[in-house]
PDB file of C-alpha atoms and ligand atoms in Angstrom:
ATOM      1  CA  MET Z1477     109.488 115.216 111.906  1.00  0.00           C
ATOM      2  CA  ILE Z1478     110.378 115.874 108.270  1.00  0.00           C
ATOM      3  CA  ASP Z1479     111.264 119.526 107.678  1.00  0.00           C
ATOM      4  CA  HIS Z1480     112.312 121.551 104.616  1.00  0.00           C
ATOM      5  CA  ILE Z1481     110.050 119.681 102.203  1.00  0.00           C
ATOM      6  CA  PRO Z1482     109.499 121.716  99.003  1.00  0.00           C
ATOM      7  CA  ALA Z1483     106.150 123.527  99.312  1.00  0.00           C
ATOM      8  CA  GLY Z1484     103.231 121.424  98.115  1.00  0.00           C
ATOM      9  CA  ASN Z1485     104.940 118.045  98.561  1.00  0.00           C
ATOM     10  CA  ALA Z1486     103.836 117.116 102.100  1.00  0.00           C
ATOM     11  CA  LEU Z1487     101.099 114.781 100.882  1.00  0.00           C
ATOM     12  CA  THR Z1488     103.542 113.046  98.549  1.00  0.00           C
ATOM     13  CA  VAL Z1489     105.842 112.437 101.530  1.00  0.00           C
ATOM     14  CA  LEU Z1490     102.950 110.812 103.426  1.00  0.00           C
ATOM     15  CA  LYS Z1491     102.253 108.657 100.381  1.00  0.00           C
ATOM     16  CA  ILE Z1492     105.913 107.549 100.290  1.00  0.00           C
ATOM     17  CA  CYS Z1493     105.588 106.513 103.941  1.00  0.00           C
ATOM     18  CA  GLY Z1494     102.415 104.615 103.100  1.00  0.00           C
ATOM     19  CA  ILE Z1495     100.395 106.695 105.541  1.00  0.00           C
ATOM     20  CA  SER Z1496      96.690 107.019 104.872  1.00  0.00           C
ATOM     21  CA  GLY Z1497      95.722 108.457 108.262  1.00  0.00           C
ATOM     22  CA  LYS Z1498      94.004 105.267 109.367  1.00  0.00           C
ATOM     23  CA  GLU Z1499      97.083 103.963 111.214  1.00  0.00           C
ATOM     24  CA  GLY Z1500      96.229 105.707 114.459  1.00  0.00           C
ATOM     25  CA  ASN Z1501      99.459 107.770 114.763  1.00  0.00           C
ATOM     26  CA  THR Z1502      99.095 111.476 115.406  1.00  0.00           C
ATOM     27  CA  ILE Z1503     100.170 113.259 112.219  1.00  0.00           C
ATOM     28  CA  SER Z1504     100.604 117.010 111.798  1.00  0.00           C
ATOM     29  CA  ILE Z1505     101.036 118.576 108.389  1.00  0.00           C
ATOM     30  CA  ALA Z1506     101.970 122.176 107.644  1.00  0.00           C
ATOM     31  CA  ILE Z1507     101.828 123.284 104.006  1.00  0.00           C
ATOM     32  CA  ASN Z1508     103.244 126.507 102.495  1.00  0.00           C
ATOM     33  CA  VAL Z1509     104.921 127.629 105.712  1.00  0.00           C
ATOM     34  CA  PRO Z1510     107.008 130.824 105.225  1.00  0.00           C
ATOM     35  CA  SER Z1511     110.709 129.922 105.319  1.00  0.00           C
ATOM     36  CA  SER Z1512     113.689 132.250 105.254  1.00  0.00           C
ATOM     37  CA  LYS Z1513     115.692 129.765 103.142  1.00  0.00           C
ATOM     38  CA  ALA Z1514     113.174 128.437 100.633  1.00  0.00           C
ATOM     39  CA  GLY Z1515     110.397 131.039 100.597  1.00  0.00           C
ATOM     40  CA  ARG Z1516     107.790 128.403 101.386  1.00  0.00           C
ATOM     41  CA  LYS Z1517     108.137 124.881 102.716  1.00  0.00           C
ATOM     42  CA  ASP Z1518     106.101 121.974 104.044  1.00  0.00           C
ATOM     43  CA  ILE Z1519     106.580 120.127 107.333  1.00  0.00           C
ATOM     44  CA  VAL Z1520     105.287 116.680 108.256  1.00  0.00           C
ATOM     45  CA  LYS Z1521     105.323 115.372 111.803  1.00  0.00           C
ATOM     46  CA  ILE Z1522     104.557 111.713 112.381  1.00  0.00           C
ATOM     47  CA  GLU Z1523     104.410 110.538 115.971  1.00  0.00           C
ATOM     48  CA  ASP Z1524     105.535 107.083 117.103  1.00  0.00           C
ATOM     49  CA  ARG Z1525     106.883 106.046 113.740  1.00  0.00           C
ATOM     50  CA  GLU Z1526     110.494 105.718 112.553  1.00  0.00           C
ATOM     51  CA  LEU Z1527     111.162 105.966 108.831  1.00  0.00           C
ATOM     52  CA  GLU Z1528     112.563 103.002 106.910  1.00  0.00           C
ATOM     53  CA  PRO Z1529     115.855 103.673 105.047  1.00  0.00           C
ATOM     54  CA  GLN Z1530     114.064 102.897 101.779  1.00  0.00           C
ATOM     55  CA  GLU Z1531     111.436 105.558 102.559  1.00  0.00           C
ATOM     56  CA  VAL Z1532     114.156 108.096 103.357  1.00  0.00           C
ATOM     57  CA  ASP Z1533     115.816 107.384  99.969  1.00  0.00           C
ATOM     58  CA  ILE Z1534     112.596 108.114  98.071  1.00  0.00           C
ATOM     59  CA  ILE Z1535     111.925 111.232 100.173  1.00  0.00           C
ATOM     60  CA  ALA Z1536     115.428 112.423  99.168  1.00  0.00           C
ATOM     61  CA  LEU Z1537     114.408 112.222  95.503  1.00  0.00           C
ATOM     62  CA  ILE Z1538     111.500 114.627  95.838  1.00  0.00           C
ATOM     63  CA  ALA Z1539     112.818 116.659  98.784  1.00  0.00           C
ATOM     64  CA  PRO Z1540     116.635 116.748  98.472  1.00  0.00           C
ATOM     65  CA  ASN Z1541     116.967 119.429 101.165  1.00  0.00           C
ATOM     66  CA  ALA Z1542     114.685 117.763 103.699  1.00  0.00           C
ATOM     67  CA  THR Z1543     115.868 117.206 107.246  1.00  0.00           C
ATOM     68  CA  ILE Z1544     114.591 114.385 109.402  1.00  0.00           C
ATOM     69  CA  ASN Z1545     114.420 115.306 113.063  1.00  0.00           C
ATOM     70  CA  ILE Z1546     113.865 112.672 115.685  1.00  0.00           C
ATOM     71  CA  ILE Z1547     112.087 114.132 118.678  1.00  0.00           C
ATOM     72  CA  ARG Z1548     111.850 112.466 122.069  1.00  0.00           C
ATOM     73  CA  ASP Z1549     110.273 114.117 125.079  1.00  0.00           C
ATOM     74  CA  PHE Z1550     109.805 117.352 123.096  1.00  0.00           C
ATOM     75  CA  LYS Z1551     113.549 117.600 122.353  1.00  0.00           C
ATOM     76  CA  VAL Z1552     115.263 117.140 119.005  1.00  0.00           C
ATOM     77  CA  VAL Z1553     117.643 114.235 119.730  1.00  0.00           C
ATOM     78  CA  GLU Z1554     118.785 113.718 116.142  1.00  0.00           C
ATOM     79  CA  LYS Z1555     118.753 115.906 113.051  1.00  0.00           C
ATOM     80  CA  ASN Z1556     119.758 114.410 109.722  1.00  0.00           C
ATOM     81  CA  ARG Z1557     119.665 115.911 106.287  1.00  0.00           C
ATOM     82  CA  VAL Z1558     118.526 113.382 103.679  1.00  0.00           C
ATOM     83  CA  LYS Z1559     121.188 112.207 101.237  1.00  0.00           C
ATOM     84  CA  LEU Z1560     120.462 111.499  97.615  1.00  0.00           C
ATOM     85  CA  PRO Z1561     121.025 107.766  97.138  1.00  0.00           C
ATOM     86  CA  LYS Z1562     122.946 106.371  94.137  1.00  0.00           C
ATOM     87  CA  THR Z1563     120.171 103.908  93.365  1.00  0.00           C
ATOM     88  CA  VAL Z1564     116.627 103.224  94.531  1.00  0.00           C
ATOM     89  CA  LYS Z1565     114.808  99.903  94.505  1.00  0.00           C
ATOM     90  CA  ALA Z1566     111.202  98.731  94.814  1.00  0.00           C
ATOM     91  CA  TYR Z1567     109.752 102.201  94.112  1.00  0.00           C
ATOM     92  CA  PRO Z1568     108.682 103.997  91.929  1.00  0.00           C
ATOM     93  CA  ARG Z1569     107.215 101.923  89.103  1.00  0.00           C
ATOM     94  CA  CYS Z1570     108.936 102.240  85.717  1.00  0.00           C
ATOM     95  CA  ILE Z1571     106.965 104.370  83.211  1.00  0.00           C
ATOM     96  CA  ASN Z1572     107.795 102.004  80.345  1.00  0.00           C
ATOM     97  CA  PRO Z1573     104.866  99.551  80.132  1.00  0.00           C
ATOM     98  CA  ASN Z1574     107.127  97.038  78.351  1.00  0.00           C
ATOM     99  CA  CYS Z1575     109.835  97.153  81.024  1.00  0.00           C
ATOM    100  CA  VAL Z1576     110.604  93.780  82.602  1.00  0.00           C
ATOM    101  CA  THR Z1577     109.616  95.263  85.997  1.00  0.00           C
ATOM    102  CA  ASN Z1578     106.057  95.794  84.671  1.00  0.00           C
ATOM    103  CA  THR Z1579     105.614  92.219  83.482  1.00  0.00           C
ATOM    104  CA  LYS Z1580     104.722  89.181  85.526  1.00  0.00           C
ATOM    105  CA  GLU Z1581     108.439  88.477  86.034  1.00  0.00           C
ATOM    106  CA  PRO Z1582     109.459  88.745  89.695  1.00  0.00           C
ATOM    107  CA  VAL Z1583     111.774  91.699  89.016  1.00  0.00           C
ATOM    108  CA  GLU Z1584     111.477  94.744  91.246  1.00  0.00           C
ATOM    109  CA  PRO Z1585     112.044  98.296  89.974  1.00  0.00           C
ATOM    110  CA  HIS Z1586     115.648  99.476  90.182  1.00  0.00           C
ATOM    111  CA  PHE Z1587     116.801 102.969  89.204  1.00  0.00           C
ATOM    112  CA  ILE Z1588     120.137 104.717  88.944  1.00  0.00           C
ATOM    113  CA  ILE Z1589     120.128 108.377  90.012  1.00  0.00           C
ATOM    114  CA  ARG Z1590     121.539 110.449  87.142  1.00  0.00           C
ATOM    115  CA  SER Z1591     121.077 114.003  88.436  1.00  0.00           C
ATOM    116  CA  GLU Z1592     119.608 115.753  91.422  1.00  0.00           C
ATOM    117  CA  GLU Z1593     118.477 119.110  90.058  1.00  0.00           C
ATOM    118  CA  PRO Z1594     116.547 118.625  87.878  1.00  0.00           C
ATOM    119  CA  LEU Z1595     115.892 115.095  89.079  1.00  0.00           C
ATOM    120  CA  ARG Z1596     116.640 112.394  86.511  1.00  0.00           C
ATOM    121  CA  ILE Z1597     116.604 108.692  87.307  1.00  0.00           C
ATOM    122  CA  ARG Z1598     117.289 105.909  84.808  1.00  0.00           C
ATOM    123  CA  CYS Z1599     115.736 102.459  84.857  1.00  0.00           C
ATOM    124  CA  TYR Z1600     118.439  99.842  85.365  1.00  0.00           C
ATOM    125  CA  TYR Z1601     116.628  97.426  83.038  1.00  0.00           C
ATOM    126  CA  CYS Z1602     115.108  99.402  80.140  1.00  0.00           C
ATOM    127  CA  HIS Z1603     117.236 102.588  80.500  1.00  0.00           C
ATOM    128  CA  ILE Z1604     114.232 104.908  80.246  1.00  0.00           C
ATOM    129  CA  VAL Z1605     114.813 108.214  82.055  1.00  0.00           C
ATOM    130  CA  MET Z1606     112.208 109.570  84.482  1.00  0.00           C
ATOM    131  CA  ASP Z1607     111.864 113.052  85.978  1.00  0.00           C
ATOM    132  CA  LYS Z1608     110.379 114.202  89.290  1.00  0.00           C
ATOM    133  CA  ASP Z1609     106.782 114.257  88.017  1.00  0.00           C
ATOM    134  CA  ASP Z1610     107.145 110.701  86.709  1.00  0.00           C
ATOM    135  CA  VAL Z1611     108.466 109.626  90.116  1.00  0.00           C
ATOM    136  CA  ILE Z1612     105.592 111.255  92.025  1.00  0.00           C
ATOM    137  CA  LYS Z1613     102.962 109.800  89.691  1.00  0.00           C
ATOM    138  CA  ASN Z1614     104.353 106.281  89.948  1.00  0.00           C
ATOM    139  CA  LEU Z1615     104.945 105.900  93.680  1.00  0.00           C
TER     140      LEU Z1615
HETATM  141 ZN1   ZN T 256     112.181 100.195  83.084  1.00  0.00          ZN
END
């Protein structure tokens, strides 16, 4: 279960996890839930699916306060707050069409995290800086 997602970002989190709904897992989504801390928040619950570290890193970019709860037999057995990584690889795509990662070269995207709030990430190759909207659009 992924809790404390900024309101309105639940569907982006599912996209990061590559979930279309056709996988067969039971998925519950709550959007704009009243929260004492954040005012409103989203919650995503994916059954029978562990998150890959790479997915958790990207979730941390758009939901830096998210917590990932692992539930077994209706009990929370693990509760981890996401940590902003120093770099992310493979996703998102670079917004610079001339970047080496957007050519036919076998070079995967690689970004350095510059700041958390507001989010700024810099392409390792072409040095272009992307914000949160750029990240969400290019997942
Ligand atoms: Zn680039």
